[in-house]
Amino acid sequence: MSKENVKVQVRHLTKKFGDLLVLNDVSFEVKKGQFLCVVGPTGCGKTTFLNCITKLYEPTSGEILLDGEPVDLRKHNVSYIFQEYSAMSWLTVEQNIAFGLNIKHFPKEEVKARVDEVIAMVGLEKFRNYYPNQLSASMLQRVVIARAFATKPDLLLMDEPYGQLDIELRFKLEDELIGLWEQLGTTIIFITHNIEEAVYISEDILVLTNKPTTIKTMINNSLPRPRNVTSRSFIDLREQVTELIKWW
Amino acid sequence: MKNKAKQKQIAIKILATIFSFLIFGLLWEMLVRFSDVGRVMPGPLETLQSFFEHFTEKYSAYTLPEHVWRSLRRVLTGYFFAAIAAIALGILMASYKTIDAIVSPLFNMVRPIPPVAWIPLAILWFGINDGSKYFLIFWASFLSMVQNVYAGTKSADPKLIGAAKMLGANDGHIFLTIVLPSAVPYIFSGLQLGINSAWAMAIGSEMIRSTDGVGWLIIRGMDNNNLLQELVGILAVGIVGFALASVLRGVEAKLCRWNKRGT
C-alpha cells in the first residue's frame, strides 16, 4: 500500500490495564476510503482499540498514526458513533446534527447546507424540529449518524452502533450507512460482534483473537453489492469468519 | 385532534382544582359549624370576605397587598442573590475537585442545621431590622439550592462529553454545550426548593420582629387573639407561594421543553 493511500497506521499497539494485557502488539493499516469491520470474541478488546485511536485511552506502547501523524482530535476530523444513543436531549434533530459544525465554527450558510444535505440522506427532514425524546430508537441513531457525517469526517469510528436495534431496523440502517459511505467516501472502522453484519457491510474484515488480543487475519470481502444474506457465497464467508473467532 | 385532547386535559385539570378547593372549603365549614372550633374560628366565607376587604382596608399601616409586597420584596431580593451564589458555588464544586474537597465538608456540616437556628446570630450580625431578614432568606434558599446545582453539574453523561470531544469540543465548549444544559432541570428543581425555603424563612423572620409583612400579620393576629387576621395572612401566604411556584414551573416548562416526554 502506498504511503499516500494509507489513512490509519497502527504500529505495535499494546494496551495494558494494570497487569491485564488487552491488546498485544497489534499492527495493521487502513487505506483511505476503506470500510473496515473489526470482529472478535466478546470482550477481546475491540472497544479498547477504538478508544486508543481516539485518545480516550493512552496506549501502553506502540502508536497510531492518522495521515502519517499521531492522532490529534483538534487537527484530524474524526467522528465516533457510540453503541449507546448519544444525541443531546436538549437539542432538536437539526441542532444535534449541526453540533459538530458549530463547534468547528463553520459559517452559518455552510452549516445550513450541510445539515439539509445529511438530514435528507437519513430521511429526517420532517422531524428536524423534534427533540430526541420524541423520536424512535432508529431515528435517534440516525441523528447521531447524520451528526457524524455532517462534519465530513476523514475517519468515522463506529462501536457496535446498531447493537441495540432490532433486526429490521438494523438492516435498514446498514443500507443507509453503505449508501452514505458510497456517496461520501469516508474511511470507516466499524466494530461489531455480529458476523452477519460485518459480512454485509464491510470491504475488509479484521479478525481479532481472544485476550490478549492480536490480529488473527484480515479478510478481503469482495462480495458484490447489494449483498444477499441468503446467497451461498455470503453464507460461506460468514461461516469462514465464524470459524475464525470461535473460542469454544 | 391533538389540540382538542390538550384542551380537554386542561379543562379536567381546572375542574379538579376547583373541586379540591370546594371539598376543602366544605370540610372547613363543617368543622366550624358542627364542632366547638366554630366558637373561635371563622369559616371560609368570612375569611374570604375579610381577605378581599383588606385589599383596601388597612392592617396597622398597610393594606393586605402592601403587606404581601413587603414580604415578597424581601423574598425576591434574598432569593435572587442566593440563586446566583448557589449556582456559582454548585458549579465550582462540581467542576473543581480542590474546591469540592475544601467546601463540601463545611457545607455538609452546615446543611442539616435548620435555617431558623441562625436567627439569633443573624440578628447579632445584621441587626434586628431588614438586614437579618435578607440574610436569613438568602441562607435558607441558598442551602436548598446548592446541592441540586452540584448534582446537576455532575450529572452530565460521560458518553455525551465523549461525543462532543470527538466532534472537536474543548473544555469550554463541553461546559457550555453539555454540562450546563444537562444541569438545567436539576437547577430548576433547586430553584423550586429555594423559593419555598425563602418564602418560609421570610414569614418566620417577620414573626420575630417586624412592623409589616405577612409574617407580622399572622403573629400580630395571634397576639391579639384575632384568628380572622391570622387566617387571612395564611391564605395570602398560600396564594403567593402557589403563584411563585407556578411562575417557576412555567419558566421551566418553556426552557426545558426537551425534558418532557411525548410530542
Coordinates of C-alpha atoms in Angstrom, one line a residue:
Chain A
M1 CA 0.0 0.0 0.0
S2 CA 1.5 3.4 -1.0
K3 CA 2.0 5.9 1.8
E4 CA -0.4 8.4 0.3
N5 CA -3.1 5.8 0.2
V6 CA -2.9 5.0 3.9
K7 CA -5.3 6.6 6.3
V8 CA -4.6 4.8 9.6
Q9 CA -1.4 3.0 10.6
V10 CA -1.5 1.0 13.8
R11 CA 2.0 0.1 14.8
H12 CA 2.8 -2.4 17.6
L13 CA -0.2 -1.2 19.6
T14 CA -0.2 -2.6 23.2
K15 CA -2.6 -1.7 25.9
K16 CA -2.4 -2.9 29.5
F17 CA -4.8 -2.2 32.4
G18 CA -2.6 -2.9 35.4
D19 CA -1.4 -6.5 34.8
L20 CA -4.2 -7.2 32.3
L21 CA -2.8 -7.3 28.8
V22 CA -5.7 -6.4 26.5
L23 CA -4.0 -5.5 23.2
N24 CA -0.8 -7.3 22.4
D25 CA 1.4 -5.8 19.7
V26 CA -1.3 -5.1 17.2
S27 CA -0.2 -3.8 13.8
F28 CA -2.3 -3.1 10.6
E29 CA -3.1 -0.4 8.1
V30 CA -6.4 1.1 6.9
K31 CA -6.5 2.6 3.5
K32 CA -8.3 5.8 2.6
G33 CA -12.0 5.3 1.9
Q34 CA -11.8 1.7 3.2
F35 CA -14.8 0.3 5.1
L36 CA -13.2 -2.0 7.7
C37 CA -15.1 -4.1 10.1
V38 CA -13.4 -5.4 13.2
V39 CA -14.7 -8.6 14.7
G40 CA -13.6 -10.8 17.5
P41 CA -14.7 -12.8 20.5
T42 CA -16.8 -10.9 23.2
G43 CA -14.5 -8.9 25.5
C44 CA -11.5 -9.2 23.3
G45 CA -10.8 -5.5 23.4
K46 CA -12.4 -4.1 20.3
T47 CA -13.7 -1.0 22.1
T48 CA -10.4 -0.6 23.8
F49 CA -8.8 -0.5 20.4
L50 CA -11.2 2.3 19.2
N51 CA -10.7 4.2 22.5
C52 CA -6.9 4.1 21.9
I53 CA -7.4 5.6 18.4
T54 CA -9.4 8.5 19.8
K55 CA -7.1 9.0 22.8
L56 CA -9.8 8.2 25.3
Y57 CA -7.1 5.7 26.4
E58 CA -3.4 6.2 26.1
P59 CA -1.7 3.1 24.5
T60 CA 0.8 1.4 26.8
S61 CA 3.2 1.2 23.9
G62 CA 3.1 1.5 20.1
E63 CA 1.5 4.2 18.1
I64 CA -1.5 5.1 15.9
L65 CA -0.9 7.4 13.0
L66 CA -3.6 9.2 11.1
D67 CA -2.4 10.5 7.7
G68 CA 1.1 9.7 8.9
E69 CA 0.9 11.8 12.1
P70 CA 0.0 11.0 15.7
V71 CA -3.8 11.4 16.2
D72 CA -4.8 14.9 17.3
L73 CA -8.6 15.3 17.6
R74 CA -8.3 19.1 17.2
K75 CA -6.5 18.7 13.9
H76 CA -7.9 15.5 12.4
N77 CA -11.5 15.3 11.5
V78 CA -12.6 12.1 13.4
S79 CA -16.1 11.2 14.3
Y80 CA -17.1 8.4 16.8
I81 CA -20.5 6.8 17.0
F82 CA -21.1 5.0 20.3
Q83 CA -23.1 1.9 21.0
E84 CA -25.5 3.9 23.1
Y85 CA -27.5 6.8 21.8
S86 CA -25.5 10.0 22.2
A87 CA -28.0 12.6 20.9
M88 CA -28.1 15.7 23.1
S89 CA -31.6 15.6 24.6
W90 CA -31.9 19.4 24.8
L91 CA -31.2 20.0 21.1
T92 CA -33.6 19.4 18.3
V93 CA -32.7 17.0 15.5
E94 CA -31.4 19.9 13.4
Q95 CA -29.4 21.4 16.2
N96 CA -27.9 18.0 17.1
I97 CA -26.8 17.5 13.5
A98 CA -25.3 21.0 13.4
F99 CA -23.5 20.5 16.8
G100 CA -20.1 19.5 15.4
L101 CA -20.2 22.1 12.7
N102 CA -21.0 24.8 15.2
I103 CA -18.2 23.7 17.4
K104 CA -15.8 23.9 14.4
H105 CA -17.1 27.4 13.7
F106 CA -18.4 26.7 10.2
P107 CA -20.2 29.7 8.6
K108 CA -24.0 29.7 9.1
E109 CA -24.8 29.1 5.4
E110 CA -22.4 26.1 5.3
V111 CA -23.9 24.7 8.5
K112 CA -27.4 25.0 7.0
A113 CA -26.4 23.5 3.7
R114 CA -24.7 20.5 5.3
V115 CA -27.5 19.9 7.7
D116 CA -30.0 20.0 4.9
E117 CA -27.9 17.6 2.9
V118 CA -27.4 14.9 5.6
I119 CA -30.9 15.3 7.1
A120 CA -32.3 14.4 3.7
M121 CA -29.8 11.4 3.4
V122 CA -31.1 9.9 6.6
G123 CA -34.7 10.8 5.9
L124 CA -35.4 13.0 8.9
E125 CA -36.5 16.2 7.1
K126 CA -40.0 16.1 8.7
F127 CA -38.5 15.7 12.2
R128 CA -35.9 18.5 12.1
N129 CA -37.6 20.4 15.0
Y130 CA -38.3 17.3 17.1
Y131 CA -36.4 16.6 20.4
P132 CA -34.7 13.2 20.9
N133 CA -37.4 12.1 23.4
Q134 CA -39.9 12.4 20.6
L135 CA -38.1 10.0 18.4
S136 CA -37.9 6.3 18.0
A137 CA -34.7 4.2 18.5
S138 CA -33.8 4.0 14.9
M139 CA -34.4 7.8 14.4
L140 CA -32.1 8.5 17.3
Q141 CA -29.3 6.5 15.9
R142 CA -29.9 8.2 12.5
V143 CA -29.5 11.6 14.2
V144 CA -26.1 10.5 15.6
I145 CA -25.0 9.1 12.2
A146 CA -26.1 12.3 10.5
R147 CA -24.2 14.4 13.1
A148 CA -21.1 12.4 12.4
F149 CA -21.4 12.6 8.6
A150 CA -22.2 16.3 8.6
T151 CA -18.7 17.1 9.6
K152 CA -17.5 15.1 6.6
P153 CA -15.0 13.2 8.8
D154 CA -11.8 11.8 7.4
L155 CA -12.3 8.9 9.7
L156 CA -15.5 7.5 11.1
L157 CA -15.3 5.1 14.1
M158 CA -18.4 3.1 14.9
D159 CA -18.6 1.0 18.0
E160 CA -21.5 -1.5 17.6
P161 CA -23.8 1.3 16.7
Y162 CA -26.7 -1.0 15.9
G163 CA -26.2 -3.4 18.7
Q164 CA -29.4 -2.3 20.5
L165 CA -31.7 -2.3 17.5
D166 CA -34.0 -5.0 16.2
I167 CA -33.1 -6.8 13.0
E168 CA -35.4 -4.9 10.7
L169 CA -34.1 -1.5 11.8
R170 CA -30.5 -2.8 11.7
F171 CA -30.8 -3.9 8.1
K172 CA -32.4 -0.5 7.2
L173 CA -29.6 1.5 8.9
E174 CA -26.9 -0.7 7.5
D175 CA -28.1 0.0 4.0
E176 CA -28.3 3.7 4.8
L177 CA -24.7 3.6 6.1
I178 CA -23.5 1.8 2.9
G179 CA -25.2 4.5 0.9
L180 CA -23.6 7.3 2.8
W181 CA -20.2 5.7 2.6
E182 CA -20.5 5.2 -1.2
Q183 CA -21.6 8.8 -1.6
L184 CA -19.0 10.4 0.7
G185 CA -16.1 8.0 0.5
T186 CA -15.4 8.3 4.3
T187 CA -12.9 5.9 5.8
I188 CA -14.9 3.8 8.3
I189 CA -13.8 1.5 11.1
F190 CA -16.9 -0.4 12.3
I191 CA -16.7 -2.6 15.3
T192 CA -19.3 -5.4 15.7
H193 CA -19.8 -8.7 17.3
N194 CA -22.4 -9.6 14.7
I195 CA -20.6 -11.5 11.9
E196 CA -23.5 -11.3 9.5
E197 CA -23.4 -7.5 9.9
A198 CA -19.7 -7.5 9.3
V199 CA -20.0 -9.6 6.1
Y200 CA -23.0 -7.5 4.9
I201 CA -21.4 -4.0 5.2
S202 CA -17.6 -4.3 5.0
E203 CA -14.9 -4.1 2.4
D204 CA -12.5 -5.8 4.7
I205 CA -12.8 -7.7 7.9
L206 CA -10.2 -7.6 10.6
V207 CA -10.5 -10.7 12.8
L208 CA -9.1 -10.4 16.4
T209 CA -8.1 -13.2 18.7
N210 CA -9.2 -13.7 22.3
K211 CA -7.4 -11.7 25.1
P212 CA -4.5 -10.8 25.0
T213 CA -5.7 -9.6 21.6
T214 CA -3.6 -9.9 18.4
I215 CA -4.7 -9.9 14.8
K216 CA -5.8 -13.3 13.6
T217 CA -6.2 -12.3 10.0
M218 CA -7.5 -9.6 7.6
I219 CA -10.1 -10.9 5.1
N220 CA -10.9 -9.0 1.9
N221 CA -14.7 -9.0 1.4
S222 CA -15.3 -8.7 -2.4
L223 CA -18.9 -9.9 -2.4
P224 CA -20.9 -7.8 -4.9
R225 CA -23.3 -5.2 -3.6
P226 CA -26.2 -5.2 -2.9
R227 CA -25.4 -8.3 -0.9
N228 CA -27.8 -11.1 -0.4
V229 CA -27.6 -12.6 3.1
T230 CA -29.1 -15.9 1.8
S231 CA -26.6 -16.4 -1.1
R232 CA -24.1 -19.3 -0.9
S233 CA -21.1 -17.0 -1.2
F234 CA -22.4 -14.8 1.7
I235 CA -23.1 -17.8 3.9
D236 CA -19.7 -19.3 3.1
L237 CA -17.9 -16.1 4.1
R238 CA -20.0 -15.7 7.2
E239 CA -19.1 -19.3 8.2
Q240 CA -15.4 -18.7 7.5
V241 CA -15.4 -15.7 9.8
T242 CA -17.4 -17.5 12.5
E243 CA -14.8 -20.4 12.4
L244 CA -12.0 -17.8 12.9
I245 CA -13.5 -16.2 16.0
K246 CA -14.6 -19.5 17.6
W247 CA -13.0 -19.8 21.0
W248 CA -15.2 -22.7 22.2
Chain B
M1 CA -57.2 16.5 17.2
K2 CA -54.1 16.8 19.4
N3 CA -55.2 20.4 20.4
K4 CA -58.7 19.1 21.4
A5 CA -57.2 16.4 23.6
K6 CA -54.9 19.0 25.2
Q7 CA -57.9 21.4 25.8
K8 CA -59.8 18.6 27.4
Q9 CA -56.9 17.8 29.7
I10 CA -56.6 21.4 30.8
A11 CA -60.4 21.6 31.4
I12 CA -60.2 18.5 33.5
K13 CA -57.3 19.9 35.5
I14 CA -59.1 23.2 36.2
L15 CA -62.3 21.3 37.2
A16 CA -60.3 19.0 39.5
T17 CA -58.6 22.0 41.1
I18 CA -62.0 23.8 41.7
F19 CA -63.4 20.6 43.1
S20 CA -60.5 20.1 45.5
F21 CA -60.9 23.7 46.8
L22 CA -64.6 23.2 47.2
I23 CA -64.1 20.0 49.2
F24 CA -61.5 21.8 51.4
G25 CA -63.9 24.7 51.9
L26 CA -66.8 22.3 52.7
L27 CA -64.7 20.4 55.3
W28 CA -63.6 23.7 56.9
E29 CA -67.2 25.0 57.0
M30 CA -68.4 21.7 58.6
L31 CA -65.6 21.9 61.2
V32 CA -66.7 25.4 62.1
R33 CA -70.4 24.7 62.1
F34 CA -70.5 21.3 63.8
S35 CA -67.7 21.5 66.4
D36 CA -66.6 23.7 69.2
V37 CA -63.8 25.1 67.0
G38 CA -66.5 27.2 65.4
R39 CA -66.8 29.3 68.6
V40 CA -63.3 30.8 67.9
M41 CA -62.5 30.0 64.3
P42 CA -64.1 31.9 61.4
G43 CA -65.4 29.9 58.4
P44 CA -64.1 30.0 54.9
L45 CA -66.6 32.6 53.5
E46 CA -65.9 35.0 56.4
T47 CA -62.2 34.6 55.8
L48 CA -62.5 35.2 52.1
Q49 CA -64.7 38.3 52.7
S50 CA -62.1 39.7 55.1
F51 CA -59.3 38.8 52.7
F52 CA -60.9 40.9 49.9
E53 CA -61.9 43.7 52.2
H54 CA -58.3 44.2 53.2
F55 CA -57.3 45.0 49.7
T56 CA -58.4 48.5 50.7
E57 CA -58.7 48.4 54.4
K58 CA -55.5 48.6 56.4
Y59 CA -53.9 46.3 59.0
S60 CA -51.9 48.8 61.0
A61 CA -50.2 51.0 58.4
Y62 CA -50.7 48.9 55.3
T63 CA -53.4 47.1 53.2
L64 CA -53.1 43.4 52.6
P65 CA -51.4 43.7 49.2
E66 CA -48.9 46.2 50.7
H67 CA -48.0 43.7 53.4
V68 CA -47.7 41.0 50.8
W69 CA -45.5 43.2 48.7
R70 CA -43.2 43.9 51.6
S71 CA -42.7 40.2 52.3
L72 CA -42.3 39.5 48.6
R73 CA -39.6 42.2 48.2
R74 CA -37.6 40.6 51.0
V75 CA -38.1 37.1 49.5
L76 CA -37.2 38.1 45.9
T77 CA -34.1 40.0 47.0
G78 CA -32.7 37.3 49.2
Y79 CA -33.7 34.6 46.8
F80 CA -32.1 36.4 43.8
F81 CA -28.7 36.6 45.4
A82 CA -29.0 33.1 46.9
A83 CA -29.7 31.7 43.4
I84 CA -26.7 33.4 41.9
A85 CA -24.4 32.3 44.8
A86 CA -25.8 28.7 44.8
I87 CA -25.5 28.3 41.0
A88 CA -21.9 29.6 41.1
L89 CA -20.8 27.6 44.1
G90 CA -22.6 24.4 43.0
I91 CA -20.9 24.6 39.5
L92 CA -17.5 25.4 41.0
M93 CA -17.7 22.5 43.5
A94 CA -18.8 20.0 40.8
S95 CA -16.2 21.2 38.3
Y96 CA -13.1 21.6 40.5
K97 CA -12.1 18.7 42.8
T98 CA -10.0 21.0 45.1
I99 CA -12.9 23.4 45.7
D100 CA -15.2 20.4 46.3
A101 CA -12.7 18.9 48.8
I102 CA -12.5 22.2 50.7
V103 CA -16.1 23.3 50.6
S104 CA -18.0 20.0 50.8
P105 CA -17.2 19.1 54.5
L106 CA -18.1 22.5 55.7
F107 CA -21.2 22.6 53.6
N108 CA -22.3 19.1 54.7
M109 CA -21.9 20.1 58.3
V110 CA -23.9 23.4 57.9
R111 CA -26.7 22.0 55.7
P112 CA -28.6 20.0 58.3
I113 CA -28.8 23.0 60.6
P114 CA -32.3 24.4 60.2
P115 CA -32.1 28.0 58.9
V116 CA -34.2 29.2 61.9
A117 CA -31.3 28.2 64.2
W118 CA -29.3 31.1 62.7
I119 CA -31.9 33.7 63.7
P120 CA -30.0 34.8 66.9
L121 CA -26.7 35.1 65.0
A122 CA -28.3 36.8 62.1
I123 CA -29.7 39.5 64.4
L124 CA -26.3 39.8 66.1
W125 CA -24.5 40.2 62.7
F126 CA -27.1 42.2 60.7
G127 CA -29.3 43.9 63.3
I128 CA -32.9 43.4 64.2
N129 CA -34.3 45.1 61.1
D130 CA -34.4 44.1 57.5
G131 CA -30.7 43.2 57.3
S132 CA -31.1 40.0 59.3
K133 CA -34.2 39.0 57.3
Y134 CA -32.5 39.4 54.0
F135 CA -29.6 37.2 55.3
L136 CA -31.9 34.5 56.7
I137 CA -33.9 34.3 53.4
F138 CA -30.7 34.2 51.5
W139 CA -29.2 31.5 53.7
A140 CA -32.3 29.3 53.7
S141 CA -32.8 29.3 49.9
F142 CA -29.0 29.1 49.3
L143 CA -28.8 25.8 51.3
S144 CA -31.7 24.3 49.5
M145 CA -30.3 25.1 46.1
V146 CA -26.6 24.3 46.2
Q147 CA -27.0 20.6 46.4
N148 CA -29.2 20.4 43.3
V149 CA -26.9 22.6 41.2
Y150 CA -24.0 20.4 42.3
A151 CA -25.8 17.2 41.5
G152 CA -27.0 18.6 38.1
T153 CA -23.5 19.7 37.1
K154 CA -22.2 16.2 38.0
S155 CA -25.0 14.6 36.1
A156 CA -23.6 15.3 32.6
D157 CA -23.4 12.0 30.7
P158 CA -19.8 11.0 30.0
K159 CA -21.0 9.5 26.7
L160 CA -22.2 12.9 25.6
I161 CA -19.0 14.5 26.7
G162 CA -17.1 11.9 24.7
A163 CA -19.3 12.5 21.7
A164 CA -18.7 16.3 21.9
K165 CA -14.9 15.7 22.3
M166 CA -14.9 13.6 19.2
L167 CA -16.6 16.4 17.4
G168 CA -13.8 18.8 18.4
A169 CA -15.2 20.4 21.5
N170 CA -12.7 21.8 24.0
D171 CA -13.3 22.1 27.8
G172 CA -15.1 25.4 27.4
H173 CA -17.5 24.1 24.7
I174 CA -18.1 21.0 26.8
F175 CA -19.1 23.0 29.8
L176 CA -21.4 25.3 27.8
T177 CA -22.9 22.8 25.5
I178 CA -23.1 19.6 27.5
V179 CA -22.5 20.2 31.3
L180 CA -24.7 23.3 31.7
P181 CA -27.7 22.1 29.6
S182 CA -27.6 18.7 31.5
A183 CA -27.7 20.6 34.8
V184 CA -30.7 22.9 33.9
P185 CA -33.5 20.5 35.1
Y186 CA -31.7 20.0 38.4
I187 CA -31.1 23.7 38.7
F188 CA -34.8 24.3 38.3
S189 CA -35.7 21.7 40.9
G190 CA -33.2 23.6 43.2
L191 CA -34.9 26.9 42.4
Q192 CA -38.3 25.5 43.3
L193 CA -37.0 24.2 46.6
G194 CA -35.2 27.5 47.2
I195 CA -38.3 29.7 46.6
N196 CA -40.2 27.6 49.1
S197 CA -37.5 27.9 51.7
A198 CA -37.1 31.6 51.0
W199 CA -40.9 32.2 51.5
A200 CA -41.0 30.1 54.6
M201 CA -38.0 31.9 56.1
A202 CA -39.5 35.4 55.2
I203 CA -42.6 34.5 57.2
G204 CA -40.5 33.1 60.0
S205 CA -38.2 36.1 60.3
E206 CA -41.1 38.6 60.2
M207 CA -42.6 36.8 63.1
I208 CA -39.5 37.5 65.2
R209 CA -39.6 41.3 64.9
S210 CA -41.3 43.3 62.2
T211 CA -43.8 46.1 61.6
D212 CA -45.0 44.8 58.3
G213 CA -45.2 41.8 56.0
V214 CA -47.4 38.7 56.1
G215 CA -45.4 37.1 58.9
W216 CA -46.1 40.1 61.0
L217 CA -49.8 39.9 60.1
I218 CA -50.1 36.3 61.3
I219 CA -48.1 36.8 64.5
R220 CA -49.9 40.0 65.4
G221 CA -53.2 38.2 64.8
M222 CA -52.1 35.6 67.3
D223 CA -51.0 38.2 69.8
N224 CA -54.4 40.0 69.6
N225 CA -56.4 36.7 69.5
N226 CA -57.6 37.8 66.1
L227 CA -57.9 34.4 64.3
L228 CA -59.5 36.0 61.2
Q229 CA -56.4 38.1 60.7
E230 CA -54.2 35.0 61.1
L231 CA -56.3 33.1 58.5
V232 CA -56.2 36.0 56.0
G233 CA -52.4 36.0 56.4
I234 CA -52.1 32.3 56.0
L235 CA -54.4 32.5 52.9
A236 CA -52.1 35.2 51.4
V237 CA -49.0 33.1 52.1
G238 CA -50.6 30.1 50.3
I239 CA -51.7 32.2 47.3
V240 CA -48.4 33.9 46.8
G241 CA -46.4 30.7 47.3
F242 CA -48.6 29.0 44.8
A243 CA -48.1 31.9 42.3
L244 CA -44.3 31.9 42.7
A245 CA -44.1 28.1 42.2
S246 CA -46.3 28.4 39.2
V247 CA -44.2 31.1 37.6
L248 CA -41.1 29.0 38.1
R249 CA -42.8 25.9 36.7
G250 CA -43.9 28.0 33.7
V251 CA -40.4 29.2 33.0
E252 CA -39.0 25.7 33.4
A253 CA -41.6 24.3 31.0
K254 CA -40.6 26.9 28.5
L255 CA -36.8 26.5 28.8
C256 CA -36.9 22.7 29.2
R257 CA -39.4 21.7 26.6
W258 CA -37.0 18.9 25.6
N259 CA -37.3 17.3 29.1
K260 CA -41.0 16.4 28.6
R261 CA -41.9 13.1 27.1
G262 CA -44.2 12.8 24.1
T263 CA -44.9 15.1 21.2

